[in-house]
Coordinates of C-alpha atoms in Angstrom, one line a residue:
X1 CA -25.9 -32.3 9.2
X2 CA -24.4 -28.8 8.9
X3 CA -23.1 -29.5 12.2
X4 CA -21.7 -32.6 11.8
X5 CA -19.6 -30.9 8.8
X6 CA -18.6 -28.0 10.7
X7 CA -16.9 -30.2 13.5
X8 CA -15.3 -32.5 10.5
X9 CA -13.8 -29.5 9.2
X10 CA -12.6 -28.3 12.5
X11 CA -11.0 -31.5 13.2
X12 CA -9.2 -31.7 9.6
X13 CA -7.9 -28.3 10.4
X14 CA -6.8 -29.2 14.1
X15 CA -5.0 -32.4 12.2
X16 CA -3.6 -29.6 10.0
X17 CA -2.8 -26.8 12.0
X18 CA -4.5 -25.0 9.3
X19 CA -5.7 -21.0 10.7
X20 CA -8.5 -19.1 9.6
X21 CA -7.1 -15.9 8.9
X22 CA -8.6 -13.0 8.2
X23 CA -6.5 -10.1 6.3
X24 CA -7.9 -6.9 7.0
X25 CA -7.5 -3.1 5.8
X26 CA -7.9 -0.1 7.7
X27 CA -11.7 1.3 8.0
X28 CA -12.8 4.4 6.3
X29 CA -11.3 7.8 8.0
X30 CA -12.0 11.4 7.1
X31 CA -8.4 11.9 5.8
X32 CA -8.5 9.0 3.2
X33 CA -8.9 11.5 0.5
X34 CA -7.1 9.2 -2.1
X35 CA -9.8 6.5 -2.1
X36 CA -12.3 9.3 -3.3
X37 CA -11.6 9.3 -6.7
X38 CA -10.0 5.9 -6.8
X39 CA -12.2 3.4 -4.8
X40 CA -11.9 0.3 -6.6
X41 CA -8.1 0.1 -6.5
X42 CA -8.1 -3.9 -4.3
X43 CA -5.5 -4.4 -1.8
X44 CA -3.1 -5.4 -3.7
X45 CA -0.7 -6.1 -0.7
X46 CA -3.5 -8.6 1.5
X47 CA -4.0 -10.2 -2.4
X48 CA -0.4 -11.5 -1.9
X49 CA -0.3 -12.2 1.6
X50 CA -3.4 -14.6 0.6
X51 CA -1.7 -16.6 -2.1
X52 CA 1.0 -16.9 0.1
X53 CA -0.9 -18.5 2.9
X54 CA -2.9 -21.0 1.0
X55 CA 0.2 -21.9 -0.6
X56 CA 1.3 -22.6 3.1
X57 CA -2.4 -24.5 3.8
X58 CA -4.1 -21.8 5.4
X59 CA -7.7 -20.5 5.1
X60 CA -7.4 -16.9 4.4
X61 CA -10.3 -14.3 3.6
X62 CA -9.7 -10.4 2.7
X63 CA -12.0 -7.4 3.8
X64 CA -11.4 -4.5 2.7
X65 CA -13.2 -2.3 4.3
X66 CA -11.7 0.8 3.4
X67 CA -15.3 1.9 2.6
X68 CA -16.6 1.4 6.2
X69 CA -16.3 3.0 9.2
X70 CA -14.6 1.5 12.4
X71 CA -16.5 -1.3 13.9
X72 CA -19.5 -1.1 11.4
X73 CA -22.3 -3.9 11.9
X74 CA -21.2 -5.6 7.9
X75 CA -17.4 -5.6 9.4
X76 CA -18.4 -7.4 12.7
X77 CA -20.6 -9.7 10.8
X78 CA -18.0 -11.0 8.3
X79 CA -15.1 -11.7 11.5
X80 CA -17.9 -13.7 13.8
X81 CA -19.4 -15.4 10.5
X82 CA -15.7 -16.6 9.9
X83 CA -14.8 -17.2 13.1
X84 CA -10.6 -16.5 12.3
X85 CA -7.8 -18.1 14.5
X86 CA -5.4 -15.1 13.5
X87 CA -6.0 -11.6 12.0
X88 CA -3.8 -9.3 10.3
X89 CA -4.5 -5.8 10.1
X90 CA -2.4 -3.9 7.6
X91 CA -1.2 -0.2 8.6
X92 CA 1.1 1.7 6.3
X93 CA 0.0 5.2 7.6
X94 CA 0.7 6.6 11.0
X95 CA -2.6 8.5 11.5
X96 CA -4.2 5.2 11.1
X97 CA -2.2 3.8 13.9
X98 CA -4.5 4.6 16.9
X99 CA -7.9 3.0 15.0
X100 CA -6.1 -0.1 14.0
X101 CA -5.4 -0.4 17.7
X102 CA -8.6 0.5 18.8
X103 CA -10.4 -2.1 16.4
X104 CA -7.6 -5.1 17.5
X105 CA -8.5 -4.9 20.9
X106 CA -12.2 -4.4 20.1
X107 CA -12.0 -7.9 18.3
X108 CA -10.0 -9.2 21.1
X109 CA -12.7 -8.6 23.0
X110 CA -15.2 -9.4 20.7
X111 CA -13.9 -13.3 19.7
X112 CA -11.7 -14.3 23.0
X113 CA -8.6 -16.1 22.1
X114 CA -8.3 -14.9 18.7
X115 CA -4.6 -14.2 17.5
X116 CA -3.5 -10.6 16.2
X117 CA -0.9 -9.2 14.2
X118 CA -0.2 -6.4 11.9
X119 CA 2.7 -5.9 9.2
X120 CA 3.4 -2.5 6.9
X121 CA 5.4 0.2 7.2
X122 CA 4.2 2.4 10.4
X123 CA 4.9 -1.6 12.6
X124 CA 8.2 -2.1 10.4
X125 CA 9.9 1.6 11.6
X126 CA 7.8 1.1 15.5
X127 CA 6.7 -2.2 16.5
X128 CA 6.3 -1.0 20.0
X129 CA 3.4 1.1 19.0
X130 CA 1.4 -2.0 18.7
X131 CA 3.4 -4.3 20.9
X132 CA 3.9 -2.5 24.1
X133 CA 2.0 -0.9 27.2
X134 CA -0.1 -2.5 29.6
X135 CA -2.4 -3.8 27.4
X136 CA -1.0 -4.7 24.3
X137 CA -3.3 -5.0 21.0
X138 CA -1.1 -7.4 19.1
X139 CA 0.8 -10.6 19.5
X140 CA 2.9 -10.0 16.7
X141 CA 4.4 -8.2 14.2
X142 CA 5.6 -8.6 10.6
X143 CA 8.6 -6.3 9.4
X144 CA 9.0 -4.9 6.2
X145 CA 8.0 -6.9 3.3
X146 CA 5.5 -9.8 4.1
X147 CA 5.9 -12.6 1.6
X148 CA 8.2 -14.5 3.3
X149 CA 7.0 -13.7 6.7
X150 CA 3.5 -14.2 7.2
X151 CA 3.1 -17.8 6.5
X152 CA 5.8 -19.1 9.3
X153 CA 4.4 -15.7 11.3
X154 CA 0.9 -17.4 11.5
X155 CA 2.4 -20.7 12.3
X156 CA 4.1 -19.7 15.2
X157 CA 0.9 -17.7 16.2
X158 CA -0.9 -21.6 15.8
X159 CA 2.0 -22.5 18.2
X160 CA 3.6 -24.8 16.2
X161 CA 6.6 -22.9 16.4
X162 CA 8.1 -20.5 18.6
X163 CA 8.1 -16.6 17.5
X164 CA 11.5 -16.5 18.4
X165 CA 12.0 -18.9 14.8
X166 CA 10.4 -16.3 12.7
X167 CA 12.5 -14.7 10.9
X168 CA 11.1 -10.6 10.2
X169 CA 8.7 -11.2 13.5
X170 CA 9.0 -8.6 16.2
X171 CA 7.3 -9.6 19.2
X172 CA 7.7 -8.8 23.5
X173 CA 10.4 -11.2 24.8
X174 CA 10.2 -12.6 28.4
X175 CA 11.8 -9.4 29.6
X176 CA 8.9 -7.3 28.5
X177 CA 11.1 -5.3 25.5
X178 CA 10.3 -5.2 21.9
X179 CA 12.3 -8.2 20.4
X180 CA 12.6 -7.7 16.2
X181 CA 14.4 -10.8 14.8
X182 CA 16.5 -10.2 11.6
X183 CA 14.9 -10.1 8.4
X184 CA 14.8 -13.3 5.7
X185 CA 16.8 -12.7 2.8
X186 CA 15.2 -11.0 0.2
X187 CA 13.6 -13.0 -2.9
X188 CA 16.1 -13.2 -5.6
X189 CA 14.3 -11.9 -8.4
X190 CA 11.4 -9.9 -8.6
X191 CA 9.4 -12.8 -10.6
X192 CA 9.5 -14.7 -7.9
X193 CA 6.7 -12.5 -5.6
X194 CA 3.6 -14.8 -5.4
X195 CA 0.9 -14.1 -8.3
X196 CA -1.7 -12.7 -6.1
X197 CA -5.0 -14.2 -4.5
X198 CA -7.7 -12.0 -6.7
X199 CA -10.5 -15.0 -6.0
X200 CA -13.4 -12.7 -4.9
X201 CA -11.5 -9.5 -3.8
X202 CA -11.6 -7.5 -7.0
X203 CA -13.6 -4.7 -7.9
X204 CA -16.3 -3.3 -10.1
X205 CA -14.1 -0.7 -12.5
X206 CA -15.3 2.8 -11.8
X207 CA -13.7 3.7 -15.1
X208 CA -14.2 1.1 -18.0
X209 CA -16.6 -1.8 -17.8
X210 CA -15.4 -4.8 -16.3
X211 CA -13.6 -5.3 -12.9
X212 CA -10.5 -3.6 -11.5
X213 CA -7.1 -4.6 -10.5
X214 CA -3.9 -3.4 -8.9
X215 CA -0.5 -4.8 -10.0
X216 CA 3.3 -3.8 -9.4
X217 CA 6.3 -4.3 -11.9
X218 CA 8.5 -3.1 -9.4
X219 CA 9.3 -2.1 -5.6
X220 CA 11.8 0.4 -4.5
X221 CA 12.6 4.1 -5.4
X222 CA 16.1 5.4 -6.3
X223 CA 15.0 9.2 -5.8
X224 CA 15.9 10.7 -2.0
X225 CA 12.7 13.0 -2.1
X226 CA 12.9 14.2 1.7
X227 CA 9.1 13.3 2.9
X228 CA 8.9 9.8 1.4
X229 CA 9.3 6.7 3.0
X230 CA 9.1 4.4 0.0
X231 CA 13.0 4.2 0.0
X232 CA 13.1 3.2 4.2
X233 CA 10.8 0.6 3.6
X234 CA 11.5 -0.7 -0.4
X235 CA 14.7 0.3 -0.8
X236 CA 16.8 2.3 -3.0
X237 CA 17.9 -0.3 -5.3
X238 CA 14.2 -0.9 -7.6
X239 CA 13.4 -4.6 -8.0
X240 CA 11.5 -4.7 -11.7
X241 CA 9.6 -7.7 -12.6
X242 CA 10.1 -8.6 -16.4
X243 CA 7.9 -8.1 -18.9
X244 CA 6.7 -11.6 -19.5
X245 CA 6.2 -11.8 -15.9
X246 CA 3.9 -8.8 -16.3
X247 CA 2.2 -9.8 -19.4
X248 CA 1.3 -13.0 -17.4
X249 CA -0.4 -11.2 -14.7
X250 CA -2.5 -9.3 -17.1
X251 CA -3.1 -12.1 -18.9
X252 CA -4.8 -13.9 -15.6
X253 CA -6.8 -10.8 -15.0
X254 CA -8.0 -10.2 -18.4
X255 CA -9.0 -14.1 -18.3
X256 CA -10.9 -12.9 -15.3
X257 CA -12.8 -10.0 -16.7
X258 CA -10.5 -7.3 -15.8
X259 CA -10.8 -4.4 -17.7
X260 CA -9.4 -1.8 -15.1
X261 CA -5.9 -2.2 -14.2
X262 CA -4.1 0.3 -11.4
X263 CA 0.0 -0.2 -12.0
X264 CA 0.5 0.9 -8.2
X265 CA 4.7 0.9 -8.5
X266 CA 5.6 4.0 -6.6
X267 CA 7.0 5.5 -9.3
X268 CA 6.3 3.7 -12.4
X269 CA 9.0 4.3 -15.2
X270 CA 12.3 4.1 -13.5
X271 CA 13.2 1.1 -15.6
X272 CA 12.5 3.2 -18.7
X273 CA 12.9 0.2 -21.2
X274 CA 10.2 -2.2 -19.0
X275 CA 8.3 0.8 -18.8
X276 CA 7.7 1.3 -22.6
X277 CA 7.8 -2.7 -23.3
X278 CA 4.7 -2.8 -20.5
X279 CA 3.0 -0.2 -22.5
X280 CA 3.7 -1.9 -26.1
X281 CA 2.5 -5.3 -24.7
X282 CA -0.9 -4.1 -23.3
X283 CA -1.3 -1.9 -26.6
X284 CA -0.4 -5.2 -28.9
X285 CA -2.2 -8.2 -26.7
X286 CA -5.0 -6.3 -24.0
X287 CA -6.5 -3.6 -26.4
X288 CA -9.8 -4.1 -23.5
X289 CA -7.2 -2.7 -21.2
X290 CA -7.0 0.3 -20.1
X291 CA -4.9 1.6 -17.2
X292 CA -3.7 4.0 -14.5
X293 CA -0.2 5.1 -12.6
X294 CA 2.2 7.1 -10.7
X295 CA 4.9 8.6 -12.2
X296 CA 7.7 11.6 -11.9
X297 CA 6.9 14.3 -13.6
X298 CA 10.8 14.5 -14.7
X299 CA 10.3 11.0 -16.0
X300 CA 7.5 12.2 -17.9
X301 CA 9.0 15.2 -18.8
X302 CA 12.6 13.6 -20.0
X303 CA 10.5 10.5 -22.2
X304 CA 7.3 11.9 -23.7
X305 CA 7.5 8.6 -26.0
X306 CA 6.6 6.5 -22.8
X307 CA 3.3 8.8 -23.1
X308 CA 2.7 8.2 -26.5
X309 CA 2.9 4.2 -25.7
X310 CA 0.9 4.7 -22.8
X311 CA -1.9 6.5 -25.1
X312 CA -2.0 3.4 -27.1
X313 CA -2.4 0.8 -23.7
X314 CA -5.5 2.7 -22.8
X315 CA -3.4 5.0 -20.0
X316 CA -6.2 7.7 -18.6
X317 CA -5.1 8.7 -15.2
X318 CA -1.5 9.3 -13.9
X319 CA -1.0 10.5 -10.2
X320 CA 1.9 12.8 -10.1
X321 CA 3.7 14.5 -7.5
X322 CA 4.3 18.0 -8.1
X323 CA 5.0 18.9 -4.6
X324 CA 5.4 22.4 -5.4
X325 CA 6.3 25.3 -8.2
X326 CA 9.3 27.4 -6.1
X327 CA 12.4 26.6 -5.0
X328 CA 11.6 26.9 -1.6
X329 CA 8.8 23.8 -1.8
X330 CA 11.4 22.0 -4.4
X331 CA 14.5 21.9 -2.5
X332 CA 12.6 21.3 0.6
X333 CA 12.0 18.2 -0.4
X334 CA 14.8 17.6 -2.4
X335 CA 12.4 16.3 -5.4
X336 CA 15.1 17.0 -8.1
X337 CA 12.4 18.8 -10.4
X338 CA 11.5 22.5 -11.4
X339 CA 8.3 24.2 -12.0
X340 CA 9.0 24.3 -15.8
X341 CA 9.5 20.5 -15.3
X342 CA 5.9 20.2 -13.7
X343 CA 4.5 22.1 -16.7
X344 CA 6.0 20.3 -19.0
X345 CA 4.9 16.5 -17.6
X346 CA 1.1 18.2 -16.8
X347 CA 1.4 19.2 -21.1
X348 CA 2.4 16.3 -22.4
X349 CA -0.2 14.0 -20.3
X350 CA -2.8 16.2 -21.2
X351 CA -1.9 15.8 -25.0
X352 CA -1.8 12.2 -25.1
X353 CA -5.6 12.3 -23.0
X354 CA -4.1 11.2 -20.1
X355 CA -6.0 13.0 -16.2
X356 CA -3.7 14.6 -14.3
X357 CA -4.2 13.6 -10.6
X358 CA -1.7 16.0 -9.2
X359 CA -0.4 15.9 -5.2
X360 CA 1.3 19.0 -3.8
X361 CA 2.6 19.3 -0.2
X362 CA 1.8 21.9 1.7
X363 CA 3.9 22.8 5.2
X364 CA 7.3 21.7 4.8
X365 CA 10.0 22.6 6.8
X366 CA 11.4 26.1 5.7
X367 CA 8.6 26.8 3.1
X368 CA 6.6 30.2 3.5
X369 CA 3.1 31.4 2.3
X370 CA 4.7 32.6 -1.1
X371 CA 5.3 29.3 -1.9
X372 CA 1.9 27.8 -0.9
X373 CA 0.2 30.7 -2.8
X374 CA 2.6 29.6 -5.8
X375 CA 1.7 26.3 -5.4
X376 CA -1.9 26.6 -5.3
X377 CA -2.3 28.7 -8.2
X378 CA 0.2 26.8 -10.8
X379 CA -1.1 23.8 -9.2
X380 CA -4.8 23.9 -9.9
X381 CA -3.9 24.9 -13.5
X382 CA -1.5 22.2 -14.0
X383 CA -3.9 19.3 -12.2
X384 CA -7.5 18.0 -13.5
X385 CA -7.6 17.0 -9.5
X386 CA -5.7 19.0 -7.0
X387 CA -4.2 17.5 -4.0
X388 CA -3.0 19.4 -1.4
X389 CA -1.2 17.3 1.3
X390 CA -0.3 18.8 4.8
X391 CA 3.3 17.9 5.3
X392 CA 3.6 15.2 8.1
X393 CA 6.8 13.9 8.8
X394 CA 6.4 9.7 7.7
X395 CA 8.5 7.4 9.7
X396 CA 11.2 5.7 7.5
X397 CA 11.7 9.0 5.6
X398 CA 15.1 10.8 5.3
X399 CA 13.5 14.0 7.0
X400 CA 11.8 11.9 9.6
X401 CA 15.1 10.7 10.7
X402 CA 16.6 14.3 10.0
X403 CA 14.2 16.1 12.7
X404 CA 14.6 12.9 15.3
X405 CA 18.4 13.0 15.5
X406 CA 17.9 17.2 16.0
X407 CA 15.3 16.8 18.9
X408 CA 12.5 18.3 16.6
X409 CA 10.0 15.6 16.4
X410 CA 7.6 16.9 19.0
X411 CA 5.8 13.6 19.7
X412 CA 5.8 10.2 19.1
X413 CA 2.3 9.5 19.9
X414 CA 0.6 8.5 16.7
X415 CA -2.5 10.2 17.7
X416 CA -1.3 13.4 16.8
X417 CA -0.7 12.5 13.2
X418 CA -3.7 12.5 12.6

């Protein structure tokens, strides 16, 4: 009988040209340091791309296997129970590059004609990492930001259109070079992302009791900070969702049991006035709710009221880049803050009860061991967690493009950024 079901189902979905896709994240590596203190944060970005899809009719199913090392029995298991047509590895980090590619061809191997593509940042800035060579991992690519891409990306991958229809698909053309069709125009408002797909992807809170959930209010940075990326790939013009649209999400996610919620914006606050009305609307309508973010320390520092508010909405963890406490780290990467600044955002966190996750960068171009020492010492005062980040230039980033122009980047071979 089972059987009988199974080849119904396969029939209704050849009738269809419904896919099985599977949306999956990188596996665990040494270097994810991040995910050590925060590992119930969901994808937040494969949540969207899975609403999206079964908006289109698709079958869609997230791993996340950010827990599990490459290839691990529990990851193999889940792609041959679900047997995909297509999957879509996300890679938004160039060290991760070379196991993404590793894994895709494993799978190739592993299932036969399966389909595979991959969309973020690292295949936005250098599809030809994962498009190109003799034996190329991927059939596709998505550029920049997926909503509007992935659905008609799949579809062309079902055949039922040609790649060369897609818009934001890169791809190899019949002349063996890296083809990358323009992009779709942009949404027109921020409300109108997709609500995510949260049906049996979030997490166990590690924090409150309940479960945990990532949401945005906006995309985009309008700060140049010379190592970041956010502004090649978002833009430098932030799109802000309103606050009703906001309060809707949490509303879903409260309905759902969420008592854990990660506001993953960038940098949260460069709306100032959405900022605080987010804050007053948890405090007033999810008092269960209690929250994390990133944020500016000069944003902190300048509206020590938005702390207050977020004191009130449950806020107990901000992630704040520092980068440095000298003027040689500071103008290095052009962050637009001062040590007294840093001081002044780690104070007033601390007052309202607020962790201080604080990320430093370590390495830059013209920096000495005077300000590393500097930045060590003021750092680990100033943080309840230190992060020290090795400076590695990040494709999409103004110093990235910097050092290419002046023949500085030494390689292009993602395996040594690691």
């Amino acid at each position: 009988m089972g059987e009988i079901l199974r080849l119904r189902y396969a029939l209704l979905r050849m009738t269809l040209n419904m896919a099985k896709v599977f949306l999956t994240t990188t596996p665990w590596q040494p270097f994810h340091t991040l995910r050590s203190l925060f590992p119930n944060i969901p994808p937040l970005g494969l949540q969207i791309l899975s609403a999206t899809l079964k908006a289109a009719g698709h079958e869609p199913l997230i791993a996340d296997v950010q827990h599990l090392p490459p290839m691990h029995p529990k990851f193999v298991k889940m792609v041959k129970d679900f047997a995909p047509d297509v999957i879509v590895f996300t890679n938004n980090c160039m060290a991760n590059t070379p196991v993404i590619i590793r894994v895709a061809k494993e799978l190739r191997s592993l299932l036969g004609g399966v389909k595979n593509a991959v969309g973020g940042q690292v295949p936005s800035f250098r599809p030809e990492y994962f498009l190109a060579g003799e034996s190329p991992a991927f059939d596709a690519a998505g550029l920049f930001e997926g909503e509007q891409v992935i659905a008609p990306l799949v579809d062309a991958l079902m055949g039922d259109k040609t790649l060369a229809e897609v818009k934001g698909a890169a791809y190899l053309g019949p002349d063996g070079k890296v083809v990358k069709n323009p992009l779709p125009e942009p949404l027109a408002s921020a409300d109108d992302y997709p609500f995510p797909d949260w049906e049996g992807s979030l997490k166990q809170a590690a924090f409150s009791d309940g479960l945990a959930a990532a949401l945005e209010t906006s995309r985009g940075c309008p700060h140049g900070c010379t190592f970041c990326s956010i502004g090649g790939y978002f833009g430098n013009r932030p799109r802000h969702k309103s606050i009703g649209r906001v309060m809707e999400e949490i509303s879903r996610l409260a309905a759902l049991g969420v008592t854990e919620i990660y506001l993953v914006d960038d940098s949260f606050g460069t709306d100032i006035e959405i900022a605080k009305g987010v804050f007053e609307g948890i405090a007033s309508r999810f008092p269960e709710i209690r929250c994390g973010i990133q944020i500016r320390a000069d944003i902190v520092a300048r509206h020590p009221e938005l702390m207050e508010l977020g004191e009130r909405a449950g806020l107990f963890a901000a992630v704040v880049g520092f980068e440095g406490y000298t003027s040689g780290s500071l103008e290095a990467a052009t962050k637009g803050s001062t040590a007294k600044i840093n001081r002044a955002a780690s104070d007033i966190l601390r007052r309202h009860g607020v962790m201080v996750y604080g990320t430093h960068i370590f390495g830059g171009p013209g920096t000495t061991f005077k300000d590393y020492l500097a930045t060590f010492r003021q750092g680990r005062r100033n943080s309840d967690v230190f992060r020290m980040t090795i400076y590695t230039p990040l494709l999409g980033s103004p110093l990235f493009d910097t050092l290419e122009t002046g023949g500085k980047i030494r390689t292009h071979d993602p395996r040594e950024y690691y």
